[in-house]
mmCIF file of C-alpha atoms and ligand atoms in Angstrom:
data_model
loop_
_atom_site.group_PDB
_atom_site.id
_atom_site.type_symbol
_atom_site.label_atom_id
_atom_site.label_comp_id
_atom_site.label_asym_id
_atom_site.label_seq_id
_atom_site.Cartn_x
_atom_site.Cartn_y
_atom_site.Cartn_z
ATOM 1 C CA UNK F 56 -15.774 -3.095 -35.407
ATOM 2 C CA UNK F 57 -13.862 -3.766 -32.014
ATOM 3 C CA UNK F 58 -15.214 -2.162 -29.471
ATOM 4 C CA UNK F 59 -13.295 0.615 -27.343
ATOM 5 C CA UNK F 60 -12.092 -0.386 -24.418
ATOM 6 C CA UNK F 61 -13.028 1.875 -21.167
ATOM 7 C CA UNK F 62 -9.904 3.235 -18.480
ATOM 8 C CA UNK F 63 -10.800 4.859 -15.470
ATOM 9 C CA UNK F 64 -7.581 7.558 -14.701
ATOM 10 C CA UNK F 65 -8.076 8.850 -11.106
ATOM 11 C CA UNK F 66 -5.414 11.605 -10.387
ATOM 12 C CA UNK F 67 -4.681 11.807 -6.689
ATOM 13 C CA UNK F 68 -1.484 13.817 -6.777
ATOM 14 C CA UNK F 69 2.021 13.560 -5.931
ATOM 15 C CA UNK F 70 4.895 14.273 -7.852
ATOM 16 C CA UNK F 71 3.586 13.156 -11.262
ATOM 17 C CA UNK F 72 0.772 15.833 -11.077
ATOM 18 C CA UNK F 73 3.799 18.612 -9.815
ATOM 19 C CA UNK F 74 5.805 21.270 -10.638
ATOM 20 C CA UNK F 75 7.938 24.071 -9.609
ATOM 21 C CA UNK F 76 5.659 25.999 -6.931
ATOM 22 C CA UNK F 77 4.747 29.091 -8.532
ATOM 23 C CA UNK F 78 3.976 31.373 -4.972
ATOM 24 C CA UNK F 79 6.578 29.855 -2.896
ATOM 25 C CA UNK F 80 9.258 27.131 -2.918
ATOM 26 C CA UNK F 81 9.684 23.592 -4.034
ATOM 27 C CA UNK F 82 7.774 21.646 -6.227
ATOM 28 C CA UNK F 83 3.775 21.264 -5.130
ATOM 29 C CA UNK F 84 0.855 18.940 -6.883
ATOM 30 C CA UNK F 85 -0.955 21.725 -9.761
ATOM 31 C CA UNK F 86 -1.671 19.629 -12.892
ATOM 32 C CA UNK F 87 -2.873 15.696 -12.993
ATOM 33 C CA UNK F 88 -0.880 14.357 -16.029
ATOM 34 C CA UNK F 89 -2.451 12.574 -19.271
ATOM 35 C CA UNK F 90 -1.839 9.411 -20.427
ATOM 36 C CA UNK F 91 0.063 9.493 -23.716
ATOM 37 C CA UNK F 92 -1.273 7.917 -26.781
ATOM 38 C CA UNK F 93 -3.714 4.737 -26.182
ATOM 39 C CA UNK F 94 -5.143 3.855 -29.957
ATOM 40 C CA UNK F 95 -8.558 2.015 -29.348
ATOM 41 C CA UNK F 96 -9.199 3.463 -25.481
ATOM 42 C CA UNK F 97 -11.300 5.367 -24.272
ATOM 43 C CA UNK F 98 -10.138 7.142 -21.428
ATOM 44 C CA UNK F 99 -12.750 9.227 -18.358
ATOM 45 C CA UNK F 100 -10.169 11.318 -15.744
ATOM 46 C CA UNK F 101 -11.405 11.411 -12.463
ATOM 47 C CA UNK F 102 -9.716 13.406 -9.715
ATOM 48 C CA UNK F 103 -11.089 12.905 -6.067
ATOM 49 C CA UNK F 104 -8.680 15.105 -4.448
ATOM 50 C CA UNK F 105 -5.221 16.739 -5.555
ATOM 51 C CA UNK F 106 -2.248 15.932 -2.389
ATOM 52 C CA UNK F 107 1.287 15.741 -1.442
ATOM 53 C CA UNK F 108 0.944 11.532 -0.458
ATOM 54 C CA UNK F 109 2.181 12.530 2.607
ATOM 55 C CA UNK F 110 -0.948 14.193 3.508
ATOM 56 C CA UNK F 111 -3.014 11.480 2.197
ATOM 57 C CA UNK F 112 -4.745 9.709 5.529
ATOM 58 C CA UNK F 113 -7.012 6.425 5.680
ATOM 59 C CA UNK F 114 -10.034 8.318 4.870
ATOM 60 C CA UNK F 115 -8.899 9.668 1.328
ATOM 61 C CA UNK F 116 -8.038 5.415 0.933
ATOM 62 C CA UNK F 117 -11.543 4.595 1.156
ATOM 63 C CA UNK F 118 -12.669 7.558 -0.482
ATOM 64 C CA UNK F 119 -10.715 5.941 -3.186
ATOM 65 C CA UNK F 120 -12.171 2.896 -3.027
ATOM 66 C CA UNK F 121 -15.594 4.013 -2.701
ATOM 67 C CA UNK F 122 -14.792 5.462 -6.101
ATOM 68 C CA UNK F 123 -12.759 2.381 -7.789
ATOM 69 C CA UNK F 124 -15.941 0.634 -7.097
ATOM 70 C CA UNK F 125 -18.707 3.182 -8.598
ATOM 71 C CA UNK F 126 -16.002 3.428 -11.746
ATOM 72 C CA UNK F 127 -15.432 -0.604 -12.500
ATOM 73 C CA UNK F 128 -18.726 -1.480 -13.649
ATOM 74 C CA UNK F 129 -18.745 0.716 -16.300
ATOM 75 C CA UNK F 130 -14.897 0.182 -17.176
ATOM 76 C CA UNK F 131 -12.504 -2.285 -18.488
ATOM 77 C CA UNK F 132 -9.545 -0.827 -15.775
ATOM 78 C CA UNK F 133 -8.634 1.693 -13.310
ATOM 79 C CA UNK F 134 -5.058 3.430 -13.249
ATOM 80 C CA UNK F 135 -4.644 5.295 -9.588
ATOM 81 C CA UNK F 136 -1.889 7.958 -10.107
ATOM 82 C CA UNK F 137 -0.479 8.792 -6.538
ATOM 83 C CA UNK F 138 2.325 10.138 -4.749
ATOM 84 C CA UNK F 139 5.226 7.172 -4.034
ATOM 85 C CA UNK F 140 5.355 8.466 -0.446
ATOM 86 C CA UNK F 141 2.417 6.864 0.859
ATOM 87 C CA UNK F 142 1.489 4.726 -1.999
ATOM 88 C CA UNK F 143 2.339 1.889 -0.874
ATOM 89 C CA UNK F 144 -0.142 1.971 1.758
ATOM 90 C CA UNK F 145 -2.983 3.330 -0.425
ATOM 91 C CA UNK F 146 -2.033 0.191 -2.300
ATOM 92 C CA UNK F 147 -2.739 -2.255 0.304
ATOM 93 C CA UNK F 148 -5.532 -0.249 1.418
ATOM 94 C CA UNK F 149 -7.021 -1.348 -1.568
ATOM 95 C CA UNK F 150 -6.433 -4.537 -1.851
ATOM 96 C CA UNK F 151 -8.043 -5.247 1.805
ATOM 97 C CA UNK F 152 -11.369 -2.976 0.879
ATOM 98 C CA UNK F 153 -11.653 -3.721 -3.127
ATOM 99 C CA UNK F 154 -14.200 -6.111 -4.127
ATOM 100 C CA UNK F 155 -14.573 -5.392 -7.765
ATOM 101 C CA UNK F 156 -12.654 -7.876 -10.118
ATOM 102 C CA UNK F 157 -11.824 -4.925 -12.384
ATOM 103 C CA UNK F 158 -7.989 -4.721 -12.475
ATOM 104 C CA UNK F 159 -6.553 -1.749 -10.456
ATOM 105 C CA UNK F 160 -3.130 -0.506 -10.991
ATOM 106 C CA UNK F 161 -1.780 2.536 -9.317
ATOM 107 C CA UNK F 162 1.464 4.282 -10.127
ATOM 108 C CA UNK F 163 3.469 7.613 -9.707
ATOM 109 C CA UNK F 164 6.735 9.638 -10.924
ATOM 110 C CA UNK F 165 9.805 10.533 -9.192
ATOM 111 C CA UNK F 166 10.382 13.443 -11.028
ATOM 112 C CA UNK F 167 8.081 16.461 -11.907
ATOM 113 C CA UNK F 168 6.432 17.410 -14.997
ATOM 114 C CA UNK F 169 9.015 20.086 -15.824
ATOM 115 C CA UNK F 170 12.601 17.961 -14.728
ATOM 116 C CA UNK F 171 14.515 16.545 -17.829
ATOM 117 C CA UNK F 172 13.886 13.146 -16.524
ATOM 118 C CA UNK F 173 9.944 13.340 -15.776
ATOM 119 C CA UNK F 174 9.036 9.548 -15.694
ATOM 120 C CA UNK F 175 5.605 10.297 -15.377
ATOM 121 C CA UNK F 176 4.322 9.330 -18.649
ATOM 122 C CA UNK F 177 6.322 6.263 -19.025
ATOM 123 C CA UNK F 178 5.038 5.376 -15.599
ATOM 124 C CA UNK F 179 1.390 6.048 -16.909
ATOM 125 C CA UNK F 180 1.261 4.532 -20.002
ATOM 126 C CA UNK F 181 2.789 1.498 -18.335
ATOM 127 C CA UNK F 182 0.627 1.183 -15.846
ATOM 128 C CA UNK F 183 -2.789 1.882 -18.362
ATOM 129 C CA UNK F 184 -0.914 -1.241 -20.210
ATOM 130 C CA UNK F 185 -1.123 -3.166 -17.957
ATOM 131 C CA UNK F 186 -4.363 -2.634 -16.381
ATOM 132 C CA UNK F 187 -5.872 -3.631 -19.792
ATOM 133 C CA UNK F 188 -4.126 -6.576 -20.059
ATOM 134 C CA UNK F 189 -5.768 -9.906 -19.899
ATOM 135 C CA UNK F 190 -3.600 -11.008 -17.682
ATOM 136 C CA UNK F 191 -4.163 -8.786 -15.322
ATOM 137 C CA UNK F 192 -7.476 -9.585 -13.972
ATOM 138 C CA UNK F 193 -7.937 -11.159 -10.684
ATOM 139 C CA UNK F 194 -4.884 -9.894 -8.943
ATOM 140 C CA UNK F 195 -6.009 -7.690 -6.977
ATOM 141 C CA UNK F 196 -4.520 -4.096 -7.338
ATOM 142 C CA UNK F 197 -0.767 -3.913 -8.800
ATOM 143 C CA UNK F 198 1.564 -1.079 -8.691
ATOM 144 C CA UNK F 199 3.606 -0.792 -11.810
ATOM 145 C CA UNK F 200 6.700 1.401 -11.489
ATOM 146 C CA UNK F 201 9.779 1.887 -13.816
ATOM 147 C CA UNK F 202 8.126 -1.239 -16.313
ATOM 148 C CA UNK F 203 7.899 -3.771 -12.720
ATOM 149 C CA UNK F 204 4.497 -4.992 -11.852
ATOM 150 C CA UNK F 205 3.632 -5.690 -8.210
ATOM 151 C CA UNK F 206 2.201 -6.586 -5.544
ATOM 152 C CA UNK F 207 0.407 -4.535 -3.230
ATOM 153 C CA UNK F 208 1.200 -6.830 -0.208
ATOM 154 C CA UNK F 209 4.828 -6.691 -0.823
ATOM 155 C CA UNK F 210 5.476 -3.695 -2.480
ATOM 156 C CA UNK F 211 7.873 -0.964 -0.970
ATOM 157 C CA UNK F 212 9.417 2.248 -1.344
ATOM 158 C CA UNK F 213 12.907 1.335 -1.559
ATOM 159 C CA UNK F 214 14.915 4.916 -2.590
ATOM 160 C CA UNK F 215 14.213 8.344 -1.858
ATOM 161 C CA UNK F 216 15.240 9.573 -5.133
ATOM 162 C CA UNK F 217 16.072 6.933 -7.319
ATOM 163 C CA UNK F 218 13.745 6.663 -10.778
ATOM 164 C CA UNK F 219 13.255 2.991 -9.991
ATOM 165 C CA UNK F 220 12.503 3.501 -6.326
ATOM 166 C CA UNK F 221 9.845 0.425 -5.581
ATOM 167 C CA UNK F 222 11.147 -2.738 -4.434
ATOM 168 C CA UNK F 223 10.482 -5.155 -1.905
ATOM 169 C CA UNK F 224 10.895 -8.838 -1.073
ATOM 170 C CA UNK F 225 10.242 -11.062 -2.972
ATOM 171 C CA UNK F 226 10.361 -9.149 -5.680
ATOM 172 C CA UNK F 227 8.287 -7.977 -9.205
ATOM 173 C CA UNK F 228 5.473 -10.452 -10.059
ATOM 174 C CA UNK F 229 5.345 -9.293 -13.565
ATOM 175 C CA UNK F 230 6.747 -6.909 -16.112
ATOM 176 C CA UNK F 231 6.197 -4.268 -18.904
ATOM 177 C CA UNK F 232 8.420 -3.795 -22.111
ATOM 178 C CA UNK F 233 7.539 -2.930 -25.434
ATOM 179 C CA UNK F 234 8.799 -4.188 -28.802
ATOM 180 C CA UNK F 235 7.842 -1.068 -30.990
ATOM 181 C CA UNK F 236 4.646 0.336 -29.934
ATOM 182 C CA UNK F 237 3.451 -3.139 -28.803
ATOM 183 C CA UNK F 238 3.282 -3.830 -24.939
ATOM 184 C CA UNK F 239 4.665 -6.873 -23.695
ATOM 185 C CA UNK F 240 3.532 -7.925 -19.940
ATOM 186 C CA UNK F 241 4.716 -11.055 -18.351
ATOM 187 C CA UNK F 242 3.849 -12.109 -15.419
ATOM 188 C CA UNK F 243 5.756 -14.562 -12.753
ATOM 189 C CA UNK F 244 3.336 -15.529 -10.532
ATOM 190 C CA UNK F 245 -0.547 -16.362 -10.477
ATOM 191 C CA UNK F 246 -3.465 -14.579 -9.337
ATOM 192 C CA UNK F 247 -4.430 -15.890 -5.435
ATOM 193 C CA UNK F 248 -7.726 -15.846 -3.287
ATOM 194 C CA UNK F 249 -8.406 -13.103 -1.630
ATOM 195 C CA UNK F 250 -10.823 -11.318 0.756
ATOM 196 C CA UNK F 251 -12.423 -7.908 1.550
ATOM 197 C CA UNK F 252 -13.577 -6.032 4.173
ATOM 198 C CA UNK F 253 -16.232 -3.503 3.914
ATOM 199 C CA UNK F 254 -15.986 -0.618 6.873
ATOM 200 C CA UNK F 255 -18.141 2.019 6.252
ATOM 201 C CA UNK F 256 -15.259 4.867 8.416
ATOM 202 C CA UNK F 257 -11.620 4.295 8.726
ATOM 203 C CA UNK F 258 -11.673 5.941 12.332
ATOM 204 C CA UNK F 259 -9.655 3.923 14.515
ATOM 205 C CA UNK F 260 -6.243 5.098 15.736
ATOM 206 C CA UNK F 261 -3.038 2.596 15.316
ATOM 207 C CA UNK F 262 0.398 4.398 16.383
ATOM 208 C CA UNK F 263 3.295 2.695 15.608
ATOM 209 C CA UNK F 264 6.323 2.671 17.865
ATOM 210 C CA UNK F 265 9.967 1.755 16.044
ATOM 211 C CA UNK F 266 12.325 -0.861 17.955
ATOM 212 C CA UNK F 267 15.891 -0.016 18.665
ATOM 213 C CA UNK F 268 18.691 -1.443 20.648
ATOM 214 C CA UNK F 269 18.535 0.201 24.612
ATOM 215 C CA UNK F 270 14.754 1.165 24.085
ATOM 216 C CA UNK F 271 13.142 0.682 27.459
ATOM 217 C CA UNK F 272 9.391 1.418 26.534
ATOM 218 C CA UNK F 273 9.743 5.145 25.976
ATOM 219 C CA UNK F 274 7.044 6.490 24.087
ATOM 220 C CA UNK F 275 5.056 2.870 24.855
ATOM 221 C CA UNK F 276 2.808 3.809 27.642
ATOM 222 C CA UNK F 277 1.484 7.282 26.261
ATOM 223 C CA UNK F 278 0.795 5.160 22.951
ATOM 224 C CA UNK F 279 -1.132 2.586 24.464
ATOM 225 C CA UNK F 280 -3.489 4.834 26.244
ATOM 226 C CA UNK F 281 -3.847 7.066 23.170
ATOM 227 C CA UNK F 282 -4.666 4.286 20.074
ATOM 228 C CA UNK F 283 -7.107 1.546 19.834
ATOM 229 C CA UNK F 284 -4.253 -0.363 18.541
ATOM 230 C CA UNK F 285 -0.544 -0.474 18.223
ATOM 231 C CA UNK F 286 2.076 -1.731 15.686
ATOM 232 C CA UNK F 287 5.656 -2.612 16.441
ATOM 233 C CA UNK F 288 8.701 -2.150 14.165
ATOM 234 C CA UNK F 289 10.457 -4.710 16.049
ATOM 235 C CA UNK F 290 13.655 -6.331 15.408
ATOM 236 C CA UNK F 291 15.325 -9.194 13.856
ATOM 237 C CA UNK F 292 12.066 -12.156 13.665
ATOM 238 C CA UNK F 293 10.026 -9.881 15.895
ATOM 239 C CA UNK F 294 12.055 -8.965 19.236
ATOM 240 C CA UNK F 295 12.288 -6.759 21.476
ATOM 241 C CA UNK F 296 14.181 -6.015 24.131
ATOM 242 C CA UNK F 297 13.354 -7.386 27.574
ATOM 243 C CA UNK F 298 11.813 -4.505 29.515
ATOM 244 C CA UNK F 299 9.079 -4.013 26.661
ATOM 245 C CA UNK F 300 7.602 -7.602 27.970
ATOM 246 C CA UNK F 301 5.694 -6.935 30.577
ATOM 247 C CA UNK F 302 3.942 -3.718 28.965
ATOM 248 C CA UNK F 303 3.156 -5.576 26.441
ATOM 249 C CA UNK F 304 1.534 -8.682 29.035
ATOM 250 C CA UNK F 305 -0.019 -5.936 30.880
ATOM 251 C CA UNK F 306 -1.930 -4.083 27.491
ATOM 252 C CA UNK F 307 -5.397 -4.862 26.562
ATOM 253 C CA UNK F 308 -5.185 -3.184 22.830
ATOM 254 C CA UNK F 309 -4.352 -5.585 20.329
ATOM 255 C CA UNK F 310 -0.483 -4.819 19.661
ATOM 256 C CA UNK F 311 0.800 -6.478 16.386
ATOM 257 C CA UNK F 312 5.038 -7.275 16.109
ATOM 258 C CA UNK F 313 6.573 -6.745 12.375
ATOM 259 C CA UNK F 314 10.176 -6.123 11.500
ATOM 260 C CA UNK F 315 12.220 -3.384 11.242
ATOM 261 C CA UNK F 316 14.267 -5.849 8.582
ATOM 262 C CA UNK F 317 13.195 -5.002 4.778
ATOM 263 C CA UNK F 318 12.487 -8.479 4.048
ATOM 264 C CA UNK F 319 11.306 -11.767 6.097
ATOM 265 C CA UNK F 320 8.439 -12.962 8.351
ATOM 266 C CA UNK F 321 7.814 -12.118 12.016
ATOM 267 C CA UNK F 322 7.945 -15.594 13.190
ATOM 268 C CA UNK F 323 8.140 -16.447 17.751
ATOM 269 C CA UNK F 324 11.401 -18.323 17.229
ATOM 270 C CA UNK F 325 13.236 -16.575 20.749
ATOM 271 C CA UNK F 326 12.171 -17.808 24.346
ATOM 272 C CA UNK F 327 14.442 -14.856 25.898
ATOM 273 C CA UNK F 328 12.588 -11.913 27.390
ATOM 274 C CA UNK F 329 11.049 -9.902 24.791
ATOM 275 C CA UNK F 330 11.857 -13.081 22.625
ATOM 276 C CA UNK F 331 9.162 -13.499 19.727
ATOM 277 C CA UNK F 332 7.971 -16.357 21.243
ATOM 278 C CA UNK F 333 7.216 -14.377 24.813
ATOM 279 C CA UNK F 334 5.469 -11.861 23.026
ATOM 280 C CA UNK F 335 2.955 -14.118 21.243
ATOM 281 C CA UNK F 336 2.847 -15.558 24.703
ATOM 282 C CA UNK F 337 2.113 -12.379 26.160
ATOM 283 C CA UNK F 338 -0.820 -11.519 23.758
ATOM 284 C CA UNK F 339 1.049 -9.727 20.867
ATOM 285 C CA UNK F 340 0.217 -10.702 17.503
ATOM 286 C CA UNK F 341 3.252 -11.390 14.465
ATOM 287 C CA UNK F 342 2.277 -9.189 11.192
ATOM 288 C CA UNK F 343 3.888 -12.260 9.156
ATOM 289 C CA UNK F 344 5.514 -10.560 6.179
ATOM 290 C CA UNK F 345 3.625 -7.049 6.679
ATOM 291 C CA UNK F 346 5.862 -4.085 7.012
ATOM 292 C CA UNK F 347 5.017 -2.066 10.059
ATOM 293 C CA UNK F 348 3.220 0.943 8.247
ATOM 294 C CA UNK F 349 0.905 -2.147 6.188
ATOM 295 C CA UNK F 350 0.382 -4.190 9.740
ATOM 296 C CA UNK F 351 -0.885 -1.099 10.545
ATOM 297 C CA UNK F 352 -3.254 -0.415 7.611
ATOM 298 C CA UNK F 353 -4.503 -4.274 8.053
ATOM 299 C CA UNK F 354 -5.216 -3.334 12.073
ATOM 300 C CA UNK F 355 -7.006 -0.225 11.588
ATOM 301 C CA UNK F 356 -9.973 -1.928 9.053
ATOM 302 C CA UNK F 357 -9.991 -4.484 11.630
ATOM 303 C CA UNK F 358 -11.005 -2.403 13.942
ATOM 304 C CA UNK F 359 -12.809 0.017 12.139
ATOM 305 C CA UNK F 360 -14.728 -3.609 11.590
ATOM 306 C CA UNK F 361 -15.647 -3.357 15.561
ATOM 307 C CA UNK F 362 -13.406 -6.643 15.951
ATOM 308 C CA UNK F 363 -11.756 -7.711 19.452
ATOM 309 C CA UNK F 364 -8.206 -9.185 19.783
ATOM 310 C CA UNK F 365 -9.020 -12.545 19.023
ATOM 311 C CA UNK F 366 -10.605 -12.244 16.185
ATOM 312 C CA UNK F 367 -8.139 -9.727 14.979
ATOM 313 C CA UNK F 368 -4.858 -12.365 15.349
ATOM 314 C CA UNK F 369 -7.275 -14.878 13.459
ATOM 315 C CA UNK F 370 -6.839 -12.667 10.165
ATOM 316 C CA UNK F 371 -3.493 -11.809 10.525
ATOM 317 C CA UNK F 372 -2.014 -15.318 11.405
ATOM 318 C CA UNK F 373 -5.192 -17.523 9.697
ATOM 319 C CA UNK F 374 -6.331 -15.707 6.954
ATOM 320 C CA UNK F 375 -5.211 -15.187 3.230
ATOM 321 C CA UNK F 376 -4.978 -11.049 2.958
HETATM 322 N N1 LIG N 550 7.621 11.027 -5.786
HETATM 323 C C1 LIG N 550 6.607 11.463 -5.027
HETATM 324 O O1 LIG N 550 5.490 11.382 -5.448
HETATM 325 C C2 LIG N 550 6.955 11.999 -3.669
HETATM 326 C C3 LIG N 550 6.002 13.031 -3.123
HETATM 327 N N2 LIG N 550 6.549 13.617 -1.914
HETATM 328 C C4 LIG N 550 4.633 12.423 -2.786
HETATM 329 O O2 LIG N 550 4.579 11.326 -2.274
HETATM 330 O O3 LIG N 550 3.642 13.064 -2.988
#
């Protein structure tokens, strides 16, 4: 007899645990959903904490993680159900502080158990799919949304509303349909290296400040005092305008550039002040193809890690993450 195969559900919240607020308005996180009819699986819930994304922080990440990794001995996968808000960033989170090679796929809904259109269990049952796929293994963790697979690097929220609201250059690396009852995954890319960090606290502050055409620094000098570290949603391939140069020469924190653009590397192409090419000069350090909100996930295990500057630009311009 074939034996059952083991999935780990952890229910974090979000809007595919909610429903109308019974005491007050809106919709709020109550009941962590089920996944619907998996012949042959054996399936333990797990539920570390019940939240609105929005108020999940960098502890409740490696909270999760600290649990992923108890959990994937003792299982064949590991579905995360989250809130889309933030999950992108729990996402990532896990891919820098995973070790286990047990395939890790977190999704969400857009709409709540009681709407017309609740996606939750089509989002579920997809992403329990694909978790126990063969395929599957050695990716690192996926987010499957609306039958895409991907990757927690690139991933992004791309709609506020929208059913399929995850996007993100370059793209899916993989997909989920069904003929019948019978899942079909595909995927379009293959698994890469990888490595982990292991900080035992998440404590370090990284503030991120948001370019925009006639911004002078506001907000720039009250940030670098406050954070161990700063991320910049810069603009274009990682400019800024001039008078944000010589704060930036002048700061000892490490201060990472990204894009405000939705797609594209941060790469020092302009020798102009505030140019990409004067910041690295000055000290400032490209995220590469990191959003601003990710950069700022990678910095704050970095430094969590105790490292300085230096060896912080290593992993973000050397290093496969
Ligand atoms: N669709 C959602 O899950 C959005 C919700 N505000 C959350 O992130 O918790």
């Amino acid at each position: 007899m074939r034996e059952m195969k083991r999935l780990a559900v952890i229910h974090t919240g979000g809007t595919i645990a909610s429903r109308p607020n019974p005491n007050g308005p809106g919709v709020t996180p109550q009941t962590p959903p089920s996944v619907p009819g998996l012949p042959g699986v054996q399936v333990t819930d797990h539920q570390p904490f019940t939240l609105p994304s929005p108020h999940v922080t960098p502890t409740h990440m490696l909270t999760l993680a600290q649990l992923i990794e108890t959990l994937a001995p003792t299982h064949d996968a590991v579905v995360v159900t989250h809130g889309t808000d933030t999950l992108e960033e729990t996402a990532f989170a896990l891919h820098l502080l995973l070790r286990t090679s047990t395939p890790v796929v977190l999704t969400g809904s857009m709409r709540h158990a009681e709407a017309a259109s609740w996606d939750g269990p089509g989002n579920l049952l997809d992403a329990a799919q694909v978790a126990l796929h063969p395929a599957t293994a050695g990716r690192g963790p996926l987010v499957v949304f609306g039958g895409d697979v991907f990757d927690a690097r690139t991933v992004t929220k791309v709609h506020s509303t929208a059913v399929d609201a995850f996007g993100g250059y370059p793209g899916p690396i993989g997909r989920i349909d069904r003929v019948g009852e019978t899942p079909q995954v595909r995927f379009f890319a293959s698994p890469e290296p990888r490595q982990s960090f292991t900080p035992v606290q998440l404590g370090a502050r990284v503030d991120i400040l948001y370019a925009y055409a006639g911004w002078t620094g506001e907000g720039y000098a009250e940030a670098a005092e406050r954070a161990d570290g700063l991320v910049i949603a810069a603009l274009g391939t990682g400019n800024l305008p001039g008078e944000l140069l010589p704060l930036i020469e002048t700061t000892e924190i490490p201060v990472v550039i990204a894009t405000r653009t939705h797609a594209g590397p941060v790469i020092p192409v302009y020798g102009y002040a505030g140019g990409g090419a004067t910041l690295v000069e000055a000290g400032a350090i490209p995220a590469s193809f990191l959003n601003a909100h990710k950069a700022r996930i990678l910095l704050l295990v970095l430094l969590s890690l105790g490292l300085n500057r230096d060896a912080i630009r290593r992993v973000f311009v050397d290093d496969p993450f």
